[in-house]
Coordinates of N, CA, C and O in Angstrom, one line a residue:
X854 N 136.2 106.2 119.8 CA 135.3 106.8 118.9 C 135.4 106.2 117.5 O 134.4 106.0 116.8
X855 N 136.6 105.9 117.1 CA 136.8 105.3 115.8 C 136.2 104.0 115.7 O 135.6 103.6 114.6
X856 N 136.2 103.2 116.8 CA 135.7 101.8 116.7 C 134.1 101.9 116.6 O 133.6 101.1 115.9
X857 N 133.5 102.9 117.2 CA 132.1 103.0 117.2 C 131.7 103.4 115.8 O 130.7 102.8 115.2
X858 N 132.4 104.3 115.1 CA 132.1 104.7 113.7 C 132.2 103.5 112.8 O 131.4 103.2 111.9
X859 N 133.3 102.7 113.0 CA 133.5 101.5 112.1 C 132.4 100.5 112.4 O 132.0 99.8 111.4
X860 N 132.0 100.3 113.6 CA 130.9 99.4 113.9 C 129.6 99.8 113.2 O 128.9 99.0 112.6
X861 N 129.3 101.1 113.3 CA 128.0 101.6 112.7 C 128.1 101.5 111.1 O 127.1 101.0 110.5
X862 N 129.2 101.8 110.5 CA 129.4 101.6 109.1 C 129.3 100.1 108.7 O 128.6 99.8 107.7
X863 N 129.9 99.3 109.5 CA 129.8 97.8 109.2 C 128.4 97.3 109.3 O 127.9 96.5 108.5
X864 N 127.7 97.8 110.3 CA 126.3 97.4 110.5 C 125.4 97.9 109.3 O 124.6 97.1 108.8
X865 N 125.6 99.1 108.9 CA 124.9 99.6 107.7 C 125.2 98.8 106.5 O 124.3 98.4 105.7
X866 N 126.4 98.5 106.2 CA 126.8 97.6 105.0 C 126.1 96.3 105.1 O 125.6 95.7 104.2
X867 N 126.2 95.7 106.3 CA 125.6 94.3 106.5 C 124.1 94.3 106.3 O 123.6 93.5 105.6
X868 N 123.4 95.3 106.8 CA 122.0 95.4 106.6 C 121.6 95.6 105.2 O 120.7 95.0 104.7
X869 N 122.3 96.5 104.5 CA 122.0 96.8 103.1 C 122.3 95.5 102.3 O 121.5 95.2 101.4
X870 N 123.3 94.8 102.6 CA 123.6 93.6 101.9 C 122.6 92.5 102.0 O 122.2 91.9 101.1
X871 N 122.1 92.4 103.3 CA 121.1 91.4 103.5 C 119.8 91.8 102.8 O 119.1 90.9 102.2
X872 N 119.4 93.0 102.8 CA 118.2 93.5 102.2 C 118.3 93.3 100.7 O 117.4 92.8 100.0
X873 N 119.5 93.5 100.1 CA 119.7 93.3 98.6 C 119.5 91.8 98.3 O 119.0 91.4 97.3
X874 N 120.0 90.9 99.1 CA 119.9 89.5 98.9 C 118.5 89.0 98.9 O 118.0 88.3 98.0
X875 N 117.7 89.4 99.9 CA 116.4 88.9 100.1 C 115.4 89.6 99.2 O 114.4 89.0 98.8
X876 N 115.6 90.9 98.8 CA 114.6 91.6 98.0 C 115.1 91.8 96.6 O 114.6 92.7 95.9
X877 N 116.0 91.0 96.1 CA 116.6 91.2 94.8 C 115.5 91.1 93.7 O 115.5 91.9 92.8
X878 N 114.7 90.2 93.8 CA 113.7 90.0 92.8 C 112.7 91.1 92.7 O 112.4 91.6 91.6
X879 N 112.2 91.6 93.8 CA 111.2 92.7 93.8 C 111.9 94.0 93.4 O 111.3 94.8 92.7
X880 N 113.2 94.2 93.8 CA 113.9 95.4 93.4 C 114.2 95.4 91.9 O 114.1 96.4 91.2
X881 N 114.5 94.2 91.3 CA 114.8 94.2 89.9 C 113.5 94.4 89.1 O 113.5 94.9 88.0
X882 N 112.3 94.0 89.6 CA 111.1 94.2 88.9 C 110.8 95.7 88.9 O 110.2 96.2 87.9
X883 N 111.1 96.4 89.9 CA 110.8 97.9 90.0 C 111.8 98.6 89.1 O 111.4 99.7 88.5
X884 N 113.0 98.2 89.0 CA 114.1 99.0 88.4 C 114.3 98.6 86.9 O 114.8 99.5 86.1
X885 N 114.1 97.4 86.5 CA 114.4 96.9 85.2 C 113.3 96.4 84.4 O 112.2 96.0 85.0
X886 N 113.4 96.2 83.1 CA 112.4 95.6 82.3 C 112.3 94.1 82.5 O 113.2 93.5 83.2
X887 N 111.4 93.5 81.8 CA 111.2 92.0 82.0 C 112.4 91.2 81.6 O 112.8 90.2 82.2
X888 N 113.0 91.6 80.5 CA 114.2 90.8 80.0 C 115.4 90.9 80.8 O 116.2 89.9 80.9
X889 N 115.5 91.9 81.6 CA 116.7 92.1 82.4 C 116.5 91.7 83.8 O 117.5 91.8 84.6
X890 N 115.4 91.2 84.2 CA 115.1 90.9 85.6 C 116.0 89.8 86.1 O 116.5 89.8 87.3
X891 N 116.2 88.7 85.4 CA 117.0 87.6 85.9 C 118.5 88.0 86.1 O 119.1 87.7 87.1
X892 N 119.0 88.7 85.1 CA 120.4 89.1 85.3 C 120.5 90.2 86.4 O 121.5 90.1 87.2
X893 N 119.6 91.1 86.5 CA 119.6 92.1 87.5 C 119.5 91.5 88.9 O 120.1 91.9 89.9
X894 N 118.6 90.5 89.0 CA 118.4 89.8 90.3 C 119.6 89.1 90.7 O 120.0 89.2 91.9
X895 N 120.3 88.4 89.8 CA 121.5 87.7 90.2 C 122.6 88.7 90.6 O 123.4 88.5 91.5
X896 N 122.7 89.8 89.8 CA 123.7 90.8 90.1 C 123.4 91.5 91.5 O 124.4 91.7 92.2
X897 N 122.2 91.7 91.8 CA 121.9 92.3 93.1 C 122.2 91.4 94.2 O 122.6 91.8 95.3
X898 N 121.9 90.1 94.0 CA 122.2 89.1 95.1 C 123.7 89.0 95.3 O 124.2 88.9 96.5
X899 N 124.5 89.0 94.2 CA 126.0 89.0 94.4 C 126.5 90.2 95.1 O 127.3 90.1 96.0
X900 N 126.0 91.4 94.7 CA 126.4 92.6 95.3 C 126.0 92.6 96.8 O 126.8 93.1 97.6
X901 N 124.8 92.2 97.1 CA 124.3 92.1 98.5 C 125.2 91.2 99.3 O 125.5 91.5 100.5
X902 N 125.6 90.0 98.7 CA 126.4 89.1 99.5 C 127.8 89.8 99.8 O 128.3 89.6 100.9
X903 N 128.4 90.4 98.8 CA 129.7 91.1 99.1 C 129.6 92.2 100.1 O 130.4 92.4 100.9
X904 N 128.5 93.0 100.0 CA 128.3 94.0 101.0 C 128.1 93.5 102.4 O 128.6 94.0 103.4
X905 N 127.3 92.4 102.5 CA 127.1 91.8 103.8 C 128.5 91.2 104.4 O 128.7 91.3 105.6
X906 N 129.3 90.7 103.5 CA 130.6 90.1 104.0 C 131.5 91.3 104.4 O 132.2 91.1 105.4
X907 N 131.5 92.3 103.6 CA 132.4 93.5 104.0 C 131.9 94.1 105.3 O 132.7 94.4 106.2
X908 N 130.6 94.2 105.5 CA 130.1 94.7 106.8 C 130.4 93.8 107.9 O 130.8 94.3 109.0
X909 N 130.3 92.5 107.7 CA 130.6 91.5 108.8 C 132.1 91.6 109.1 O 132.4 91.5 110.3
X910 N 132.9 91.7 108.2 CA 134.4 91.8 108.4 C 134.7 93.1 109.2 O 135.6 93.1 110.0
X911 N 134.0 94.2 108.8 CA 134.3 95.4 109.5 C 133.9 95.3 111.0 O 134.5 95.9 111.8
X912 N 132.8 94.6 111.2 CA 132.3 94.5 112.6 C 133.3 93.6 113.4 O 133.6 93.8 114.5
X913 N 133.7 92.5 112.7 CA 134.6 91.5 113.4 C 136.0 92.1 113.7 O 136.5 91.9 114.7
X914 N 136.6 92.8 112.7 CA 137.9 93.3 112.9 C 138.0 94.8 113.3 O 139.0 95.4 113.2
X915 N 137.0 95.3 113.9 CA 137.0 96.7 114.3 C 138.0 96.9 115.4 O 138.7 97.7 115.7

């Protein structure tokens, strides 16, 4: 049961990370002003990458 829960949490982290990487520009347009879009987009992409890696490691080492 513990392995299934870790698998589901890892999948959720990986999916959220991939969505953040691919939709960072549109998300930053919705959330931030024009001057902050480039920094916010870069930050969201970095955060998405780390979330995707954490999710992938959770899936691999479950």
